[in-house]
PDB file of N, CA, C and O in Angstrom, chain B, residues numbered from 101:
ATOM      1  N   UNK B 101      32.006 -17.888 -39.652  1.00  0.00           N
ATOM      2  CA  UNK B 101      31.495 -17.638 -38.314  1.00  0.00           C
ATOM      3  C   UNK B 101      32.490 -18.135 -37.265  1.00  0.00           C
ATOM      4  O   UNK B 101      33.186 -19.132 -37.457  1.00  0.00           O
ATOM      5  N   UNK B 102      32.522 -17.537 -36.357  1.00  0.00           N
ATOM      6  CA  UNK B 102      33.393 -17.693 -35.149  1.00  0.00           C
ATOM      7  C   UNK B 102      32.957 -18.798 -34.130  1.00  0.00           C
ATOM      8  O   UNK B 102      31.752 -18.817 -33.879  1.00  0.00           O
ATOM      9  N   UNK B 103      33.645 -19.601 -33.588  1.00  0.00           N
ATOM     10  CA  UNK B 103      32.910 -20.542 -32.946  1.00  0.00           C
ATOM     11  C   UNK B 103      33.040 -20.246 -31.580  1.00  0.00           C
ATOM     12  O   UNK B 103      34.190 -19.979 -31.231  1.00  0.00           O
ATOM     13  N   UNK B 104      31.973 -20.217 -30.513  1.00  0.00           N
ATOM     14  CA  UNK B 104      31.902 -19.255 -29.323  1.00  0.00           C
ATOM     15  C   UNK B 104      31.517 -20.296 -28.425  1.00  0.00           C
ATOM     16  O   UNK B 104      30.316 -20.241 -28.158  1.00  0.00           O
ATOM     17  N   UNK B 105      32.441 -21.683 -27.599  1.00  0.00           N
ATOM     18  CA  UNK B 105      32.455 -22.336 -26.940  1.00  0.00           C
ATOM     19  C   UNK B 105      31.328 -23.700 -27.296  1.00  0.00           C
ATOM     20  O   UNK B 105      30.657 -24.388 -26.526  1.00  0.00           O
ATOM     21  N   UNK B 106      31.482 -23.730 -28.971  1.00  0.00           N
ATOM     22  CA  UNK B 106      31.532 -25.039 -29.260  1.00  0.00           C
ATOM     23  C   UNK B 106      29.918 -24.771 -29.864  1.00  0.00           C
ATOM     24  O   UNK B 106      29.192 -25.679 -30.271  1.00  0.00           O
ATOM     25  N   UNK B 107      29.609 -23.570 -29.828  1.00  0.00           N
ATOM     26  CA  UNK B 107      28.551 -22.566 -30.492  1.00  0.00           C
ATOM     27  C   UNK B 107      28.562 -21.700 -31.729  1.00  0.00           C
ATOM     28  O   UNK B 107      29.084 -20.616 -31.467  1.00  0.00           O
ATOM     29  N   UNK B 108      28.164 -21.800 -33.003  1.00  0.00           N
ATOM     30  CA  UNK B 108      28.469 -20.883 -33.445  1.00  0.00           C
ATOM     31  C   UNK B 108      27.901 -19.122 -33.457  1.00  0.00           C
ATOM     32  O   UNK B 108      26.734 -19.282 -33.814  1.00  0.00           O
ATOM     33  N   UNK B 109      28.045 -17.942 -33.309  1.00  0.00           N
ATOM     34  CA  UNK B 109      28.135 -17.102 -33.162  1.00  0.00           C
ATOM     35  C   UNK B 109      26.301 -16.716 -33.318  1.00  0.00           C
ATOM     36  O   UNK B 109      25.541 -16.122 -32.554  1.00  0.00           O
ATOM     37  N   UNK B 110      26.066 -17.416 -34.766  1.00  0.00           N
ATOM     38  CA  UNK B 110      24.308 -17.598 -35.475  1.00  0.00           C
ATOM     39  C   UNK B 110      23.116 -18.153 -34.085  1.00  0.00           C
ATOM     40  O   UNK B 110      22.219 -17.529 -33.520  1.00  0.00           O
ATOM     41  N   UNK B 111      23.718 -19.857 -33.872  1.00  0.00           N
ATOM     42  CA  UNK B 111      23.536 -20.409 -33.011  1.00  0.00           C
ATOM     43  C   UNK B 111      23.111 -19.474 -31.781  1.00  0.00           C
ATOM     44  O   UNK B 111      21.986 -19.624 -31.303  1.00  0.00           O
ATOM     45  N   UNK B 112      23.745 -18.776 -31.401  1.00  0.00           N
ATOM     46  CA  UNK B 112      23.813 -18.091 -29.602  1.00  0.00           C
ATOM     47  C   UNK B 112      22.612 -17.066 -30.088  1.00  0.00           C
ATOM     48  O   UNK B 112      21.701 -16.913 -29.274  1.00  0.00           O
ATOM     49  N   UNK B 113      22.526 -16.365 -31.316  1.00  0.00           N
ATOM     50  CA  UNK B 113      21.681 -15.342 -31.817  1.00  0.00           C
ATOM     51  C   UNK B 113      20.574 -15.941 -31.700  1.00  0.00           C
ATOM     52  O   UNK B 113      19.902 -15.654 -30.710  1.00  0.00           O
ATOM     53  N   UNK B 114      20.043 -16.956 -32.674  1.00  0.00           N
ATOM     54  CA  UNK B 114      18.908 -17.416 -32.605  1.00  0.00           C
ATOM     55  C   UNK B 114      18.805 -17.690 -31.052  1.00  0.00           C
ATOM     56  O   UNK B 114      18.133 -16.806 -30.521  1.00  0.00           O
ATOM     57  N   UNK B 115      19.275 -18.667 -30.132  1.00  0.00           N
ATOM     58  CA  UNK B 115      18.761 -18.977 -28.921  1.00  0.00           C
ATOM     59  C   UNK B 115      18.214 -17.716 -28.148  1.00  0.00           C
ATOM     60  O   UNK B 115      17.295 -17.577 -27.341  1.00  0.00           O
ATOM     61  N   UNK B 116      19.222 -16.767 -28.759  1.00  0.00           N
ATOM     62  CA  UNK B 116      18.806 -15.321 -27.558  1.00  0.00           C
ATOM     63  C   UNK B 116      17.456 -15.101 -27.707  1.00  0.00           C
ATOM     64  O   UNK B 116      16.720 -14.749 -26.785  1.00  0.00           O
ATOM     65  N   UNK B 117      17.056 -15.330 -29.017  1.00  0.00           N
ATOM     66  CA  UNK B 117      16.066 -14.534 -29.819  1.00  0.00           C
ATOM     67  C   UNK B 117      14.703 -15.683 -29.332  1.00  0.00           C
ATOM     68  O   UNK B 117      13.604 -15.130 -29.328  1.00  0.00           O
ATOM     69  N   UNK B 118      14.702 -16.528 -29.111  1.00  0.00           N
ATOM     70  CA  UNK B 118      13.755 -17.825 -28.573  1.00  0.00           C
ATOM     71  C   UNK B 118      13.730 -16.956 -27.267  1.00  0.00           C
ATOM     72  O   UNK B 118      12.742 -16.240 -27.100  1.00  0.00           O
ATOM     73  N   UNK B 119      14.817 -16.954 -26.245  1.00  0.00           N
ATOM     74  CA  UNK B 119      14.553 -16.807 -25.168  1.00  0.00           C
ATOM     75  C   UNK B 119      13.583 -15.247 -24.909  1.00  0.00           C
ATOM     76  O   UNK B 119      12.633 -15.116 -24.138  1.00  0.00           O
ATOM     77  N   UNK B 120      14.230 -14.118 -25.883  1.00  0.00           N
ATOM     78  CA  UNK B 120      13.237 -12.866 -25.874  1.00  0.00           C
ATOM     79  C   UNK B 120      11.577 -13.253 -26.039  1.00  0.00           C
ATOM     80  O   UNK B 120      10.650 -12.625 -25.528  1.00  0.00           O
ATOM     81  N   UNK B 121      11.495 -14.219 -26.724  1.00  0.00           N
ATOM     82  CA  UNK B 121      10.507 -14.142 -27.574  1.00  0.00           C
ATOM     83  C   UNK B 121       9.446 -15.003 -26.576  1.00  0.00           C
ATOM     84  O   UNK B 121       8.235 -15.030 -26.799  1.00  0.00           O
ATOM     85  N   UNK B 122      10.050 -15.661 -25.505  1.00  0.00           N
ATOM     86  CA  UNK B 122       9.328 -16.559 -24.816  1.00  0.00           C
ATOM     87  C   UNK B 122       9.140 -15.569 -23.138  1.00  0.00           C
ATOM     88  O   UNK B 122       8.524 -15.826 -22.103  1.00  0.00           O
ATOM     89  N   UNK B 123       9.980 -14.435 -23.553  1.00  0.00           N
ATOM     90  CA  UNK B 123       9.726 -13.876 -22.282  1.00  0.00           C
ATOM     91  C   UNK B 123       8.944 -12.717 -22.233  1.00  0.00           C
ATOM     92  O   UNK B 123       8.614 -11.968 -21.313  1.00  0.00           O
ATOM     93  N   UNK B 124       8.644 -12.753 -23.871  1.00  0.00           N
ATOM     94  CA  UNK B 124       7.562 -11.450 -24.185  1.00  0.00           C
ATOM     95  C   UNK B 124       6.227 -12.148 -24.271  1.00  0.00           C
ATOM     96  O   UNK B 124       5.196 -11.613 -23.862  1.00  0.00           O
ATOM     97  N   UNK B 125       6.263 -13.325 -24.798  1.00  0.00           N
ATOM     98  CA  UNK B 125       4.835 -14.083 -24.378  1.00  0.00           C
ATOM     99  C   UNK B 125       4.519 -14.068 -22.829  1.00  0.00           C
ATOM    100  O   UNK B 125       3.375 -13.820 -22.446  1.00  0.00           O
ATOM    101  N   UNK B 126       5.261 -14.262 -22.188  1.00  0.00           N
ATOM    102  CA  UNK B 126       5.131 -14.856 -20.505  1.00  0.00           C
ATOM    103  C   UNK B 126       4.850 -13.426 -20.116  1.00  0.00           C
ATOM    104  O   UNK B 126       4.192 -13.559 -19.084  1.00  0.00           O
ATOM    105  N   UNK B 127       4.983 -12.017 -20.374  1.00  0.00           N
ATOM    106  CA  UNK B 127       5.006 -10.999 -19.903  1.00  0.00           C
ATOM    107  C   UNK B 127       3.410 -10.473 -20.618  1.00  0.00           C
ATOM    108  O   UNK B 127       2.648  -9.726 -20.005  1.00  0.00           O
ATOM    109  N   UNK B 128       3.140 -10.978 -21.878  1.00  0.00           N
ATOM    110  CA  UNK B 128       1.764 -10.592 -22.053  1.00  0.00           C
ATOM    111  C   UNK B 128       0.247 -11.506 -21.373  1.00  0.00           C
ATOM    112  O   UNK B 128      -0.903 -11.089 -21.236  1.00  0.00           O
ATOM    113  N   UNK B 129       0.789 -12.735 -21.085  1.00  0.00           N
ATOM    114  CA  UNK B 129       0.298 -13.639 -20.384  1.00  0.00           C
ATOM    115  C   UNK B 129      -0.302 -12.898 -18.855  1.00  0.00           C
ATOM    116  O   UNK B 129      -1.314 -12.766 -18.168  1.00  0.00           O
ATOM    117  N   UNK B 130       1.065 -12.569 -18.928  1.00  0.00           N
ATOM    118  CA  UNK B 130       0.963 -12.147 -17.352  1.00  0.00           C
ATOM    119  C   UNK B 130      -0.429 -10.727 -17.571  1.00  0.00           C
ATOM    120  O   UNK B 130      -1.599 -10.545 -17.232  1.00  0.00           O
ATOM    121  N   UNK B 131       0.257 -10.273 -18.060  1.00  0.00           N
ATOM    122  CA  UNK B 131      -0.202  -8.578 -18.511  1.00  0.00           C
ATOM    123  C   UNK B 131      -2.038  -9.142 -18.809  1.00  0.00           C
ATOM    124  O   UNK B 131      -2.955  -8.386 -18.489  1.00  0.00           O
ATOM    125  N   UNK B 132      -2.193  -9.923 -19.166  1.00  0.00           N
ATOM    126  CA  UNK B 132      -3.948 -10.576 -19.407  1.00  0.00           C
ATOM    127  C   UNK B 132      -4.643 -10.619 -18.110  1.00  0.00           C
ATOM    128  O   UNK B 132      -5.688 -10.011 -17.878  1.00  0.00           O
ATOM    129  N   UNK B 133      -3.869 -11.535 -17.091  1.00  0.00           N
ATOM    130  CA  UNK B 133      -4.156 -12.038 -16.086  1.00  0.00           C
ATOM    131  C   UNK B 133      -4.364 -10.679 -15.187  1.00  0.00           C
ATOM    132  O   UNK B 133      -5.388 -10.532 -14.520  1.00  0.00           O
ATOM    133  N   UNK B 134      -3.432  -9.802 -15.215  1.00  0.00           N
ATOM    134  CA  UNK B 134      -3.458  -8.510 -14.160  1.00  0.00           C
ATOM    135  C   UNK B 134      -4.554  -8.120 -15.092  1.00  0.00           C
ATOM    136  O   UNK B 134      -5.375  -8.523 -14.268  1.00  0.00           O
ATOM    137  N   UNK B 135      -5.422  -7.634 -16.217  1.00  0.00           N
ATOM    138  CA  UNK B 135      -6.330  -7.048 -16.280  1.00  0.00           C
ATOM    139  C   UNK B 135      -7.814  -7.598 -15.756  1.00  0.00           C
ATOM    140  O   UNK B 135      -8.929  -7.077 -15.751  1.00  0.00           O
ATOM    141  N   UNK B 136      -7.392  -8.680 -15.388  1.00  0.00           N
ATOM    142  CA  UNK B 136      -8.620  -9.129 -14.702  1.00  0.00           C
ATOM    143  C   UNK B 136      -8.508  -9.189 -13.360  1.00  0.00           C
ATOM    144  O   UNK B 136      -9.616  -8.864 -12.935  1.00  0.00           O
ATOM    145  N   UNK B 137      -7.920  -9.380 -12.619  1.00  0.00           N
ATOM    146  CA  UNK B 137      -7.184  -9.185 -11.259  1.00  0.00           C
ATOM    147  C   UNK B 137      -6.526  -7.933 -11.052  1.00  0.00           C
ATOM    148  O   UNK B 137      -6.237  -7.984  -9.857  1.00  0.00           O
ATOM    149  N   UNK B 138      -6.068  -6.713 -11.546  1.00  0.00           N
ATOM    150  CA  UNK B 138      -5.655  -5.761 -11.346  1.00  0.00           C
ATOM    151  C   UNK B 138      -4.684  -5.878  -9.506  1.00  0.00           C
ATOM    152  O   UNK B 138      -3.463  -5.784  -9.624  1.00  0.00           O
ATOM    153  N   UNK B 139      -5.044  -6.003  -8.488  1.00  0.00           N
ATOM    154  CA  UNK B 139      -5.140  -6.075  -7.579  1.00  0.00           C
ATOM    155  C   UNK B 139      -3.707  -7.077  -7.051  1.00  0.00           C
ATOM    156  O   UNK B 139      -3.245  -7.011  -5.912  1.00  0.00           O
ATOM    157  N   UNK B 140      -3.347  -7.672  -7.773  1.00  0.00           N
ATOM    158  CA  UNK B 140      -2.217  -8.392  -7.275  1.00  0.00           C
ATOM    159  C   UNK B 140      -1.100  -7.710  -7.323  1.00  0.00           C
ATOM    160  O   UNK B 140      -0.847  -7.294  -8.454  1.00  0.00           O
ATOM    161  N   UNK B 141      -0.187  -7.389  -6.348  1.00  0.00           N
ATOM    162  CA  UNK B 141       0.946  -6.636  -5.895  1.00  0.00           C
ATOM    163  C   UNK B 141       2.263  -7.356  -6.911  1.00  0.00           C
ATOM    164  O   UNK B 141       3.078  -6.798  -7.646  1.00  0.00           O
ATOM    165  N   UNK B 142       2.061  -8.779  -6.593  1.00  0.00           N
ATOM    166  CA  UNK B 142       3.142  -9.932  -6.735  1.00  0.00           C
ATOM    167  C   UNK B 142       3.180  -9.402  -8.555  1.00  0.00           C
ATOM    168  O   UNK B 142       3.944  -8.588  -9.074  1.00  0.00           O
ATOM    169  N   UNK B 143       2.242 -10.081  -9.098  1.00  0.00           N
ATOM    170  CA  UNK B 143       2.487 -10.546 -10.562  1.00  0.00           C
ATOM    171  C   UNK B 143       2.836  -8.742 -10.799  1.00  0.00           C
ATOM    172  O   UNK B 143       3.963  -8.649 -11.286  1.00  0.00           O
ATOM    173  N   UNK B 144       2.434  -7.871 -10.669  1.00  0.00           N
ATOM    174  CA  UNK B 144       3.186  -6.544 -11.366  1.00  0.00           C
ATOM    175  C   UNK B 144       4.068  -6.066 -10.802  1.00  0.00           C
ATOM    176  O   UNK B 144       4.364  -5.005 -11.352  1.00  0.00           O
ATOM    177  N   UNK B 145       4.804  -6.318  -9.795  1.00  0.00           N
ATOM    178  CA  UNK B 145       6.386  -6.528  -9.540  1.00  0.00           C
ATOM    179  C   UNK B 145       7.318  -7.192 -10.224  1.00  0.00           C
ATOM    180  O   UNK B 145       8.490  -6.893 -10.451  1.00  0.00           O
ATOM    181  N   UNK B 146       6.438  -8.490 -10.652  1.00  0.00           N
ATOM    182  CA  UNK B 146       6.788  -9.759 -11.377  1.00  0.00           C
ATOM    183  C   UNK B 146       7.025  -9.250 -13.269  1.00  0.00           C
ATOM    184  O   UNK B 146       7.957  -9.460 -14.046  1.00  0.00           O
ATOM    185  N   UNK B 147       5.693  -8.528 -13.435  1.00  0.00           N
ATOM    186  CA  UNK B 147       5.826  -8.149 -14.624  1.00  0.00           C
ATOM    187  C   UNK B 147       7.411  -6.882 -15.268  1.00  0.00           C
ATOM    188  O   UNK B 147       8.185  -6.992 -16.219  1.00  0.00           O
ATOM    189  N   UNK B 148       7.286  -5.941 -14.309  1.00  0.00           N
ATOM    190  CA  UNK B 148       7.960  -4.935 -14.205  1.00  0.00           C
ATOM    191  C   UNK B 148       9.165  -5.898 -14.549  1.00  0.00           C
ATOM    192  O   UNK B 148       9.603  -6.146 -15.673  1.00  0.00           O
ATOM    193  N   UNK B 149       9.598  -6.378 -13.355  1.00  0.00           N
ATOM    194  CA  UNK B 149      11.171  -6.892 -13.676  1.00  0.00           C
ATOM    195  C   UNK B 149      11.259  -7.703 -14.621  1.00  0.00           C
ATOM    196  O   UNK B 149      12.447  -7.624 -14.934  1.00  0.00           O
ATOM    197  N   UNK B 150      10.735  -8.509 -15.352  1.00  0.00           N
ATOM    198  CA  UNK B 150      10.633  -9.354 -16.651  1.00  0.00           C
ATOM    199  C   UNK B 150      10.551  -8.663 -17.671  1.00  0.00           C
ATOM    200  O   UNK B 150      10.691  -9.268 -18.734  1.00  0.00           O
ATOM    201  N   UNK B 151      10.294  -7.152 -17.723  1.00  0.00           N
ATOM    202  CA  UNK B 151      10.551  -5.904 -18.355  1.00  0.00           C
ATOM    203  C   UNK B 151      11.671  -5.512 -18.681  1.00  0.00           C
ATOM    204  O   UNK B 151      12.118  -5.385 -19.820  1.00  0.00           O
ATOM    205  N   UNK B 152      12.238  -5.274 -17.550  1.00  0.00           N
ATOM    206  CA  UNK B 152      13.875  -5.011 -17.595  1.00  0.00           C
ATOM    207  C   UNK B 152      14.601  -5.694 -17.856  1.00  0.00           C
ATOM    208  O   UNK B 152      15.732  -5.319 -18.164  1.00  0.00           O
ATOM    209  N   UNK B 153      14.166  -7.259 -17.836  1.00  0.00           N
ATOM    210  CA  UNK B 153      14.925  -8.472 -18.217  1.00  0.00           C
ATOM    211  C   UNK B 153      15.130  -8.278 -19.825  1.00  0.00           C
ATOM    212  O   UNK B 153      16.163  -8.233 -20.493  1.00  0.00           O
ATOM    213  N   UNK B 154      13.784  -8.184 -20.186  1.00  0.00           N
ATOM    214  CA  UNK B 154      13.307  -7.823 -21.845  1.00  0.00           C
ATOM    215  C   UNK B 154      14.831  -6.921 -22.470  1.00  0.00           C
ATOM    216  O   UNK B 154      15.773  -7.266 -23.185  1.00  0.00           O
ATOM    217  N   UNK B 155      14.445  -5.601 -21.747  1.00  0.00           N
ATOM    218  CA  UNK B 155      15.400  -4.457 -22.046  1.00  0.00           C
ATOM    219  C   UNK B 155      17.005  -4.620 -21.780  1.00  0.00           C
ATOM    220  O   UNK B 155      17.785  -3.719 -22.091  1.00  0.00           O
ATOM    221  N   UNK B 156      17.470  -5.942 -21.129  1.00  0.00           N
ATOM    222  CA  UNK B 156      18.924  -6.057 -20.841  1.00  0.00           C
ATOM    223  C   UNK B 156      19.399  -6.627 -22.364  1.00  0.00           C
ATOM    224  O   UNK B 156      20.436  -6.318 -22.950  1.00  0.00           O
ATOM    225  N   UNK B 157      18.240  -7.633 -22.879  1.00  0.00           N
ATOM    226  CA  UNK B 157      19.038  -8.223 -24.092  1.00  0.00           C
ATOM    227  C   UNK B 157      18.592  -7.619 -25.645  1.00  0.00           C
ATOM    228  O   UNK B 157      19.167  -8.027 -26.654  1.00  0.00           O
TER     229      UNK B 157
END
């Protein structure tokens, strides 16, 4: 494995994969809350772009 600023290559994978995984919880969280509130502008703006965040990595 290649070492990628004192990281190994595995290392950076797994972290990515924590960070997806914590931003797909926070996005279904969210996604709960708007079905009971529907009505909030903020959190499904909020959701949307935490979407695309999803889809960059």
């Amino acid at each position: 494995m290649k070492s990628y600023s004192g990281k190994t290559i595995r290392t950076i994978g797994i972290e990515r994969a924590k960070f997806q995984i914590g931003l797909i919880n926070l996005v279904l969280i969210l996604d709960v809350l708007l079905s009971f509130n529907p009505d909030i502008e903020f959190f499904s703006r909020y959701c949307s772009s935490i979407r695309k965040l999803i889809l960059l990595f």
